[in-house]
Coordinates of C-alpha atoms in Angstrom, one line a residue:
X1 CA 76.7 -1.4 201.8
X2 CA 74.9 -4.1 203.5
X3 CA 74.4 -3.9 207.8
X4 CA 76.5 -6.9 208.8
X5 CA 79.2 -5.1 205.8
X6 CA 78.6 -2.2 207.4
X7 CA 79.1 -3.3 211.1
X8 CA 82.2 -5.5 209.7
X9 CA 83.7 -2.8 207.9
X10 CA 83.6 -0.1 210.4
X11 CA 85.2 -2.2 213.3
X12 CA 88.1 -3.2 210.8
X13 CA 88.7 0.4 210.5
X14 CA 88.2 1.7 214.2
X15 CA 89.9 -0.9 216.4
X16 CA 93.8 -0.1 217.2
X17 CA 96.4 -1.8 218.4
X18 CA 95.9 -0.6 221.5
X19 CA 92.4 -2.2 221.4
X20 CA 93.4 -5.9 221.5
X21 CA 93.5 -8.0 224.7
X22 CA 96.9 -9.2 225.8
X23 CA 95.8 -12.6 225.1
X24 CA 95.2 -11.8 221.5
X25 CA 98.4 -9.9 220.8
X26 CA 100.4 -12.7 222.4
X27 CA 98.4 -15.6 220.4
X28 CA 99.2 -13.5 217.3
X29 CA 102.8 -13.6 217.9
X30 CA 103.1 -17.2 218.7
X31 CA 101.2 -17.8 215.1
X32 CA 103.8 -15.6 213.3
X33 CA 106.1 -17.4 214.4
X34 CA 105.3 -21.1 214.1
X35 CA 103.8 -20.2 210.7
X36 CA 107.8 -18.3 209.9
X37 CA 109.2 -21.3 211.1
X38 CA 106.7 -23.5 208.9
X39 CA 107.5 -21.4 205.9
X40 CA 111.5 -22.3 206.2
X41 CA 112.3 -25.8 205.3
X42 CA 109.4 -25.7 202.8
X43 CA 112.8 -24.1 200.3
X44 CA 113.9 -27.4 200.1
X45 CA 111.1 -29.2 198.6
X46 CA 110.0 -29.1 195.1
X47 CA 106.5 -27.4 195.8
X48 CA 108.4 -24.2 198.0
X49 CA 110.9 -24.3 195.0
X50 CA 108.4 -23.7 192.5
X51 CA 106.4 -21.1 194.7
X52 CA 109.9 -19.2 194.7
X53 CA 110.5 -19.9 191.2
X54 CA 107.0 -18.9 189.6
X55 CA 106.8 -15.4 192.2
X56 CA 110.1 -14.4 191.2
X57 CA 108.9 -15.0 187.0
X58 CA 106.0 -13.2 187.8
X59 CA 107.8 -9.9 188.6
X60 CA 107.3 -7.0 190.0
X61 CA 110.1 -6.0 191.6
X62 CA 110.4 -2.3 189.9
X63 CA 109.3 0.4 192.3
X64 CA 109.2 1.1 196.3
X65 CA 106.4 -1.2 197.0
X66 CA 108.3 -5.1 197.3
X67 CA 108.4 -7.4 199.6
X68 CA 110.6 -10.3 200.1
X69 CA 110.0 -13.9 199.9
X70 CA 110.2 -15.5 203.7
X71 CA 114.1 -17.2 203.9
X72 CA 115.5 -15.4 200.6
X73 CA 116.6 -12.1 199.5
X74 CA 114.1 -12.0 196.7
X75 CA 111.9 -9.0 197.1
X76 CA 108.5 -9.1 194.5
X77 CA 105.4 -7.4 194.7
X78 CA 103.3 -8.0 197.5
X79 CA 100.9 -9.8 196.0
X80 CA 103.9 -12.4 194.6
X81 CA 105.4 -12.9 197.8
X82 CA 102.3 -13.2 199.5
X83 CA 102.1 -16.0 197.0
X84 CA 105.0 -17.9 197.7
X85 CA 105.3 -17.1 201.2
X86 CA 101.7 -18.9 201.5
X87 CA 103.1 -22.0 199.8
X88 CA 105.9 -21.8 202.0
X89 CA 104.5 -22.1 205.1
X90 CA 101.7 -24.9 204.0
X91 CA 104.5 -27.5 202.2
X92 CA 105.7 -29.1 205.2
X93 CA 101.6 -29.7 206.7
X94 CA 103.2 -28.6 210.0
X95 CA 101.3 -25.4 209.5
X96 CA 98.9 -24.8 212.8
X97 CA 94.9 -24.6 212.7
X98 CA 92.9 -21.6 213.6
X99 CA 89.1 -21.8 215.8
X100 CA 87.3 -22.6 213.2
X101 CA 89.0 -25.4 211.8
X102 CA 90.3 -23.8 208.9
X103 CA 94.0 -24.4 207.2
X104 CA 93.3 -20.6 206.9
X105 CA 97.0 -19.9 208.6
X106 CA 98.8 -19.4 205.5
X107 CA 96.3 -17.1 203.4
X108 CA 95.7 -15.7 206.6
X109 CA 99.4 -14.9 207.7
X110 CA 101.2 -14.2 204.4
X111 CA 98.4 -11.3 203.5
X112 CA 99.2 -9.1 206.2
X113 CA 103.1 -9.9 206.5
X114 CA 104.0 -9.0 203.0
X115 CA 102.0 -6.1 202.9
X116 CA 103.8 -4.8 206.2
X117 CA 106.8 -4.8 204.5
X118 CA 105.5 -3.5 201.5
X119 CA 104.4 0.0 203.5
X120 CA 106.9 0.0 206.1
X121 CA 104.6 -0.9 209.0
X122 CA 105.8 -1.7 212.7
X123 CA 106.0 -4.7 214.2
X124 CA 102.3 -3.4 216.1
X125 CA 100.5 -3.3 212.4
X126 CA 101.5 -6.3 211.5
X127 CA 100.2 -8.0 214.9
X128 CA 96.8 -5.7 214.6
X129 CA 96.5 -6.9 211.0
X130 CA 97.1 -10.2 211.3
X131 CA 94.4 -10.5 214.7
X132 CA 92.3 -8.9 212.1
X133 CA 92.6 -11.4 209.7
X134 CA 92.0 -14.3 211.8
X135 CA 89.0 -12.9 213.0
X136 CA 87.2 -12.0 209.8
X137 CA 88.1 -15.6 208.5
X138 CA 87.0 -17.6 211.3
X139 CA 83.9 -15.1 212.1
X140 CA 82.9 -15.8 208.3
X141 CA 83.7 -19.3 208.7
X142 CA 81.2 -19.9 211.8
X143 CA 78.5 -18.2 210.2
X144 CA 77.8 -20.8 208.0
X145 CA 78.5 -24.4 210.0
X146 CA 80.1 -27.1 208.0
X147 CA 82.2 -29.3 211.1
X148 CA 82.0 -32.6 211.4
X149 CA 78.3 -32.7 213.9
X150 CA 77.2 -35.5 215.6
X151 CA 73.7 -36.5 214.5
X152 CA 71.6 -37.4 218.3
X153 CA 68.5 -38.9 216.0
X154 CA 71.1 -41.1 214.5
X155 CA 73.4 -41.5 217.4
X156 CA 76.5 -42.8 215.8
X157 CA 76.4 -40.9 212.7
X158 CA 78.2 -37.7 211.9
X159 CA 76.6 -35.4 209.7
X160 CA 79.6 -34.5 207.4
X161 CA 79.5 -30.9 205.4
X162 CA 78.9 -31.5 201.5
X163 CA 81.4 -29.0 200.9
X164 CA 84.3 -27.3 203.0
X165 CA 87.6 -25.2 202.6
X166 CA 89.6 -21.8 202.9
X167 CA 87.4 -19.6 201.3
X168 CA 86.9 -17.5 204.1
X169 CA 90.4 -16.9 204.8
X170 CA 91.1 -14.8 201.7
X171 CA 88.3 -12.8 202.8
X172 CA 90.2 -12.2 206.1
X173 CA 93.2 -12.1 204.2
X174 CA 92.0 -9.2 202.2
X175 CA 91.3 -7.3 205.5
X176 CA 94.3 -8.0 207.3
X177 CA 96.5 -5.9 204.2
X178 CA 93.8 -3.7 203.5
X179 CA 94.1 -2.7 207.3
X180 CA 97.9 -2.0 206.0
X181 CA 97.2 0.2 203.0
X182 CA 94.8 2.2 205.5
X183 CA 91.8 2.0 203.8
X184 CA 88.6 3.8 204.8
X185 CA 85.5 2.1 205.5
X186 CA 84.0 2.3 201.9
X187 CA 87.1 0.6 200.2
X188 CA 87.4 -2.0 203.1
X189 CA 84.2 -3.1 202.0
X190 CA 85.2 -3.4 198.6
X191 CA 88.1 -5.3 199.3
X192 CA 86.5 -7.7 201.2
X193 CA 83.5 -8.0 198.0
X194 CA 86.6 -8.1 195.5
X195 CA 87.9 -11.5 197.8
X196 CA 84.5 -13.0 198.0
X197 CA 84.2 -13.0 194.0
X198 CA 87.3 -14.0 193.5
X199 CA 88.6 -16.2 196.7
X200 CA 89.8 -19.9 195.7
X201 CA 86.8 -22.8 196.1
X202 CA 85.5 -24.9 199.0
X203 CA 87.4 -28.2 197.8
X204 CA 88.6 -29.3 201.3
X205 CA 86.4 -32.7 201.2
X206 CA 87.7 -33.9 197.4
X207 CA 91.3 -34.5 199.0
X208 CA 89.5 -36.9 201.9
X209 CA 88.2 -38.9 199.2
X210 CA 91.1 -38.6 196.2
X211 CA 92.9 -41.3 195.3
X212 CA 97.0 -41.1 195.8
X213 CA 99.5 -39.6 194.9
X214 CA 98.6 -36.2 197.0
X215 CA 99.0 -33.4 194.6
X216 CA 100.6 -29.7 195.8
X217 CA 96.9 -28.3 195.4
X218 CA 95.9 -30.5 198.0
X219 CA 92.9 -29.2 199.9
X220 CA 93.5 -25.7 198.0
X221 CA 96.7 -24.0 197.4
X222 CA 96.9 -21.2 200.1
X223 CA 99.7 -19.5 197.6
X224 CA 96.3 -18.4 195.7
X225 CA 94.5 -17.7 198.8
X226 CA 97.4 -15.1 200.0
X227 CA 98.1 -13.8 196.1
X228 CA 94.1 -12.6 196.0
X229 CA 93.6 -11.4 199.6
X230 CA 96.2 -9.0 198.7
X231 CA 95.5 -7.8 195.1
X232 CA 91.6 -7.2 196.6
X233 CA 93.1 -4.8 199.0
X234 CA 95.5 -3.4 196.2
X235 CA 92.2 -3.0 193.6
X236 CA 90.1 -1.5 196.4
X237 CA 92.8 0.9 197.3
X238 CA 93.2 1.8 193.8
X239 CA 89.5 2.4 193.5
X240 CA 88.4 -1.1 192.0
X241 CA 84.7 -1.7 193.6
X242 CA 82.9 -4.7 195.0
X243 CA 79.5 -6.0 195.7
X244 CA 79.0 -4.8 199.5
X245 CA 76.0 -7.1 200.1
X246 CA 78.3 -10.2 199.8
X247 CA 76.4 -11.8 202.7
X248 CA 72.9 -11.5 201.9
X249 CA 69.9 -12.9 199.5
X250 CA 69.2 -16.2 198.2
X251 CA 72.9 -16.0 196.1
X252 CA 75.5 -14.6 198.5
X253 CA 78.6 -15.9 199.5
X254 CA 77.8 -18.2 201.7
X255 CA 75.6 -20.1 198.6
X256 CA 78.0 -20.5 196.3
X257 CA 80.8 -21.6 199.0
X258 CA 78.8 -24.2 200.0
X259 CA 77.1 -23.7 202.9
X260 CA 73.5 -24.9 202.5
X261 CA 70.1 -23.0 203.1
X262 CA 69.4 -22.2 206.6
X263 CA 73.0 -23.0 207.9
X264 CA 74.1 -19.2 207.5
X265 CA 73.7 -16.8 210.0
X266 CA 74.8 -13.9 209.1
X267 CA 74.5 -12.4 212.6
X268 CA 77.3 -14.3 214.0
X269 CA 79.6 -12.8 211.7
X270 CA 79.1 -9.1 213.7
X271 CA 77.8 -10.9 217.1
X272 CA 80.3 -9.9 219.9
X273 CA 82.5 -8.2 217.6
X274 CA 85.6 -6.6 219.7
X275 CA 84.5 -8.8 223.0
X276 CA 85.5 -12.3 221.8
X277 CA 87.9 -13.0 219.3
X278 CA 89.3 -15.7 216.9
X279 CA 92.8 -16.0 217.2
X280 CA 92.9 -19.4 218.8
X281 CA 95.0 -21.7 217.0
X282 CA 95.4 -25.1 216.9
X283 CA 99.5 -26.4 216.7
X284 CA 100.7 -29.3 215.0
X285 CA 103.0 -31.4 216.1
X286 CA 103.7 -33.0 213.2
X287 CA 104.3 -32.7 209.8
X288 CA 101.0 -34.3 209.2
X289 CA 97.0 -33.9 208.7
X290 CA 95.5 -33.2 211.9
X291 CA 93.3 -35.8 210.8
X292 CA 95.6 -38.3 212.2
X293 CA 97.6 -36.4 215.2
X294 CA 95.6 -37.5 217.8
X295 CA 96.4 -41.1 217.2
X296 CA 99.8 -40.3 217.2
X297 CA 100.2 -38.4 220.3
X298 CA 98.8 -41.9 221.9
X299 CA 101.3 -44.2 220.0
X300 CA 104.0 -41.6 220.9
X301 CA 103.3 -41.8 224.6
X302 CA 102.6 -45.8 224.4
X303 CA 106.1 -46.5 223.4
X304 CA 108.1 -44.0 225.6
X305 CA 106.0 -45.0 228.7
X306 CA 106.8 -48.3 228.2
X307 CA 110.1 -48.2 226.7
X308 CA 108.9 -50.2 223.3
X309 CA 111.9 -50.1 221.2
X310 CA 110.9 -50.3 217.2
X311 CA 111.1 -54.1 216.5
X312 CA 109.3 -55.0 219.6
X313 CA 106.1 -53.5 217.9
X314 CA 103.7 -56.7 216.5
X315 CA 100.8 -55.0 215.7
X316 CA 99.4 -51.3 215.7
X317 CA 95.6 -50.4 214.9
X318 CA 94.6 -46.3 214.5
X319 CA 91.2 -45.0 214.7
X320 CA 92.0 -41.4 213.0
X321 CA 89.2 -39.4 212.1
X322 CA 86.5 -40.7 210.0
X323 CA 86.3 -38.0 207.3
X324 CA 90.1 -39.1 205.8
X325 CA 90.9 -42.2 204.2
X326 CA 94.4 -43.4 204.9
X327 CA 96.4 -45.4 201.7
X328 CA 99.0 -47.4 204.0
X329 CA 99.9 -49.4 201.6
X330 CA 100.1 -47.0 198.7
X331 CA 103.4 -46.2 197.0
X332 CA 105.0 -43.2 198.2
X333 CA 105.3 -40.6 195.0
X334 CA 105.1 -37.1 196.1
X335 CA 106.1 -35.4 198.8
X336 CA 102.7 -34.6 200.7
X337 CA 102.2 -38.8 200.4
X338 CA 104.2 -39.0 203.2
X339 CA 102.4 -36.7 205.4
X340 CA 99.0 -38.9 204.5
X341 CA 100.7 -42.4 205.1
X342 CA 100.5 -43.6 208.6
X343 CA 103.3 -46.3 208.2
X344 CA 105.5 -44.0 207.7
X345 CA 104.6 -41.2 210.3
X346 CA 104.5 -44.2 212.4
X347 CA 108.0 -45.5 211.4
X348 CA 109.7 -41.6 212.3
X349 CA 107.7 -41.7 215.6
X350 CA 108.8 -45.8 216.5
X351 CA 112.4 -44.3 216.2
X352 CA 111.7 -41.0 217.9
X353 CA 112.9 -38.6 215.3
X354 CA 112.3 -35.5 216.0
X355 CA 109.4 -34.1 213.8
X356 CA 110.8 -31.0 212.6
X357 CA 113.1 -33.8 210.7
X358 CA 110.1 -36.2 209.6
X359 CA 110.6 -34.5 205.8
X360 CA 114.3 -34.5 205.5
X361 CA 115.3 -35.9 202.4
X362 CA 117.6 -38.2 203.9
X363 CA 114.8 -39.6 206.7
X364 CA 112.8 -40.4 204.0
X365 CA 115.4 -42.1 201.5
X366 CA 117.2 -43.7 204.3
X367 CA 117.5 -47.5 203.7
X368 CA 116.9 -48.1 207.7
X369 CA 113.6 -46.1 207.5
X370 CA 112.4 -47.8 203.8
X371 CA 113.1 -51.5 205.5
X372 CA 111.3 -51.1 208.7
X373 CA 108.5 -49.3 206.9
X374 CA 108.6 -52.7 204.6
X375 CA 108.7 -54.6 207.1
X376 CA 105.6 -52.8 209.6
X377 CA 103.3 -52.0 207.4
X378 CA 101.5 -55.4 207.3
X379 CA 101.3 -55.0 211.3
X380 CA 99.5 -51.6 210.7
X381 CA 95.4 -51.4 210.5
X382 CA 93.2 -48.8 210.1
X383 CA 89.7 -49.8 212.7
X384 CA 86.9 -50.1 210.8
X385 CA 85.5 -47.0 209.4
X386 CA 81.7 -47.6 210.8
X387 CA 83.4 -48.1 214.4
X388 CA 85.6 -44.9 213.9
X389 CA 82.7 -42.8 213.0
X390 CA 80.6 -44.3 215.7
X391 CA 83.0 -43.5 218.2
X392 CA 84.0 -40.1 217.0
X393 CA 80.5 -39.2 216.8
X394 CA 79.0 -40.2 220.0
X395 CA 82.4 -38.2 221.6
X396 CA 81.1 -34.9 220.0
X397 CA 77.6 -35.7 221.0
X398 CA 79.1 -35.6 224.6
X399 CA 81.3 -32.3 223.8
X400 CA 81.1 -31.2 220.1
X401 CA 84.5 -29.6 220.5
X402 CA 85.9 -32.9 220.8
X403 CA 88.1 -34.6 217.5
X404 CA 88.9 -38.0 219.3
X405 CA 91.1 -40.2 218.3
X406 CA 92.6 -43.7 219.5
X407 CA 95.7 -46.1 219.2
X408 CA 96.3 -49.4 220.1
X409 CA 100.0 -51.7 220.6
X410 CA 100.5 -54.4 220.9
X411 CA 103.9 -55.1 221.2
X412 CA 106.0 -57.2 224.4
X413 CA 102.8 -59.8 224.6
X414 CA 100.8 -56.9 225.7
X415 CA 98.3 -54.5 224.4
X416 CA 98.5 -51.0 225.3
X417 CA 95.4 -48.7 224.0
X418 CA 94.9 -44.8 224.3
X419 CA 92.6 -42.4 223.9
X420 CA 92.6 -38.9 223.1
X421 CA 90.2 -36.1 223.6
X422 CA 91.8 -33.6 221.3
X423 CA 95.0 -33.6 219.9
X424 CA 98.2 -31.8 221.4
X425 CA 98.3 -28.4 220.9
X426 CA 95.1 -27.7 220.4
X427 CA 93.0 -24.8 221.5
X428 CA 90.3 -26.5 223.2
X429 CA 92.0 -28.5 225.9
X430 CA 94.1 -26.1 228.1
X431 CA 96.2 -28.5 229.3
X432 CA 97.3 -29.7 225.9
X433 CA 98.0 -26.5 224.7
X434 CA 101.4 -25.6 223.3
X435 CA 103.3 -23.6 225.9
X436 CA 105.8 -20.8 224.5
X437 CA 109.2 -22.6 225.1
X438 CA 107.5 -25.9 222.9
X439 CA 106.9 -23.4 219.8
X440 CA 110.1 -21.5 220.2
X441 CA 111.8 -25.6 220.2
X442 CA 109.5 -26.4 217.0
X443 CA 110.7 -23.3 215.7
X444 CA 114.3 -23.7 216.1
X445 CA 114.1 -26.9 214.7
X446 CA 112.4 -25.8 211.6
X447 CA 114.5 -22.6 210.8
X448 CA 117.8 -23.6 211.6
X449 CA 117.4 -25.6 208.5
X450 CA 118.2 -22.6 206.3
X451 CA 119.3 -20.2 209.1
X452 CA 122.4 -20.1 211.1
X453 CA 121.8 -20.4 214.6
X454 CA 122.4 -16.5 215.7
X455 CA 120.3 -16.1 213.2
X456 CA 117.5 -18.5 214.6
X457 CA 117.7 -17.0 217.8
X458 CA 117.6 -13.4 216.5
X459 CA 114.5 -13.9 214.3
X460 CA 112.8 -16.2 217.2
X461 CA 113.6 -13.3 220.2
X462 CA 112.2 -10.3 217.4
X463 CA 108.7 -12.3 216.8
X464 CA 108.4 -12.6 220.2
X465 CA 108.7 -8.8 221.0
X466 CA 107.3 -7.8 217.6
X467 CA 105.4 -5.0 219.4
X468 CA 108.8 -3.5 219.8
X469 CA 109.8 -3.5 216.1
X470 CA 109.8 -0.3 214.1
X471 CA 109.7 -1.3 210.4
X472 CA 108.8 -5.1 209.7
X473 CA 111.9 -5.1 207.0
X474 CA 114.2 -5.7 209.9
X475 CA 112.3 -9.1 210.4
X476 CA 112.5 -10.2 206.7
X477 CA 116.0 -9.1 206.7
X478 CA 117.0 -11.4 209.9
X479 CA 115.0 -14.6 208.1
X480 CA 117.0 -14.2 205.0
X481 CA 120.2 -16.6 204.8

């Protein structure tokens, strides 16, 4: 076993419950349960159908060891829930975004949470597990640098990564449920090797560039993601062996995930291990990419402080981020086109729906909606893509943390322009940050889709005070119908 391994390995194993910071158990609650509440409407779309359908065919149900499918009764083998339960929670796009940038939330949740169940662990294993996870993923992730930099030679240029995605979070995955199963320091190890050889690819910047429609894979289906983190645990426990020096040489992980030479660091994936952690989690607002959030918290605020009703609106221009290319004009054919088509996030937010109801079925086929999206999108503009670059870039040369985005109305013989930092709910701006009572709201709205409203309450109050909960079946039971 490698040093970093080693040093990884070792304070997987050692650190308890009792070890986190208040901070850290709290954000680990609050992720549980926007991620649950994520994971609930996705049963009524055709990818969360098929995430059901294909766990359940898989099997596994025989035996002691099942866990059950987030919103059903359907108990499968870890491995198959952890599956489904990752679709789940990633159909809507409303799923949040950790430190490092990573849609690492559902590998990263659905791991630990189904293996809970599957051993009978408390509500505290499940919140040390799932800290766990987040922090091997997003250590993992920062070791080898692939954001979107600002170039200061080139001023306003952005150095974009040639490669990105989740890989990491499998790997965290896998130590989140192999944390579960108790392994020692030896089979953690392998567990994590096992993930790294067999952890989905980087193909986060192929769905920037894709042509519509937007297929369920999108920028890597986190179903997978969940599926291998916890059959790496599962062949490590069962004495399956990995290669321990994942990290190192001229061919490691970080090689053939992308990264390119001299970006990794392998240091910084043991460097303050225990006295700064990565659960910090960026929330979503909408049932959109981030990509485009920003934007619309402006437009959002532009029309209510001003009291612009939906007709009133003559023109609208968005300056999202630079990376993403937006198909306004494309027809709608899937499901996920509608989280990538600003006319029509535009059109929900223009009549203030609520965004937890953004991907109803009946929102989207409603002949009011389909007219004034007819109707606006020839008054809707993306700026020019060397301007948004330019701007985004010389934002993060200021404060690389930054992911600014702007909107501009024009609507009442006016023009009303905004600008924003970071989007709402993000991490980095504390006074944007989602407080408890907004996610509880988001969550309500989400669940009581397929819950009944004791029900919602119940599940929402137990999350909350998960360090209280003796067996993590009592949660499963309260989010099935």
């Amino acid at each position: 076993m490698s040093e970093v391994m080693d040093r990884l390995t070792s304070f997987i194993t050692r650190t308890q419950f009792n070890d986190l910071p208040e901070d850290v158990i709290h954000e680990t609650k609050r992720v549980l349960l926007d991620s649950i509440g994520c994971a609930l409407p996705g049963h009524a779309v055709e990818r969360g159908k098929i995430a059901i359908g294909f766990a359940k065919k898989l099997g596994g149900s025989s035996g002691t060891t099942r866990s059950t499918i987030i919103g059903t009764k359907d108990k499968v083998c870890p491995a198959n829930a952890a599956f489904a339960d990752g679709e789940l929670i990633n159909t809507l796009d409303f799923d949040a975004l950790s430190r490092a940038g990573l849609h690492d939330t559902p590998t990263v949740i659905s791991a630990p949470l189904t293996q809970a169940e599957a051993v009978g662990a408390s509500g505290k294993d499940l919140i040390l597990a799932t800290a766990l996870a987040f922090e091997i993923s997003g250590r993992i992730k920062l070791a080898a640098p692939g954001g979107y930099a600002a170039s200061p030679e080139q001023g306003g240029k952005i150095l974009f990564p040639e490669v990105g995605g989740n890989s990491p979070a499998t790997l965290g995955g896998a130590a989140g449920a192999g944390k579960l199963l108790k392994l020692n320091q030896g089979k953690m190890g392998f567990a994590i090797a096992i993930a790294g050889y067999i952890c989905p690819p980087n193909t986060l910047e192929q769905v920037g560039h894709s042509v519509r429609p937007v297929r369920m894979t999108k920028y890597t289906p986190p179903g997978w993601g969940a599926h291998t983190a916890v059959s790496s645990a599962m062949l490590a426990d069962m004495g399956y062996t990995g290669d321990t020096s994942l990290f190192d040489g001229d061919f490691g992980f970080w090689r053939y995930t992308g990264a390119l030479k001299g970006q990794w660091n392998t240091e910084k994936v043991v460097d303050g291990l225990g006295k700064s952690w990565f659960v910090q989690i960026n929330y979503k607002q909408y049932p959109a990419g981030l990509c485009i959030a920003g934007a619309l918290d402006k437009f959002i605020q532009i029309i209510g402080e001003n009291d612009i009703r939906p007709e009133e609106i003559e023109h609208v221009t968005l300056q999202p981020h630079p990376r993403v290319q937006f198909h306004g004009e494309a027809k709608l054919v899937t499901h996920d086109d509608y989280s990538f088509n600003p006319v029509y996030l535009l059109t929900c937010a223009a009549h203030r729906l609520a965004p937890t109801d953004w991907h109803e079925e009946h929102v989207r086929q409603d002949v009011k909606i389909q007219k004034y999206m007819r109707w606006l999108t020839p008054k809707v503009s993306i700026a020019p893509w060397d301007e948004i670059e330019k701007d985004f870039a010389l934002a993060k040369l200021e404060d690389p943390r930054t992911y600014q985005q702007r909107c501009e109305v024009v609507a009442k013989g006016k023009t009303f322009r905004g600008v924003a930092r970071h989007p709402k709910g993000g991490w980095w701006a504390e006074d944007l940050r989602n407080t408890d009572e907004e996610l509880v709201k988001k969550f309500v709205g989400n669940a009581s889709k397929v819950l009944s409203s004791d029900k919602v309450n119940k599940a929402a109050q137990t999350i909350m005070q998960l360090e209280k909960l003796g067996n993590t079946a009592e949660l499963l039971n309260i989010l099935a119908p």
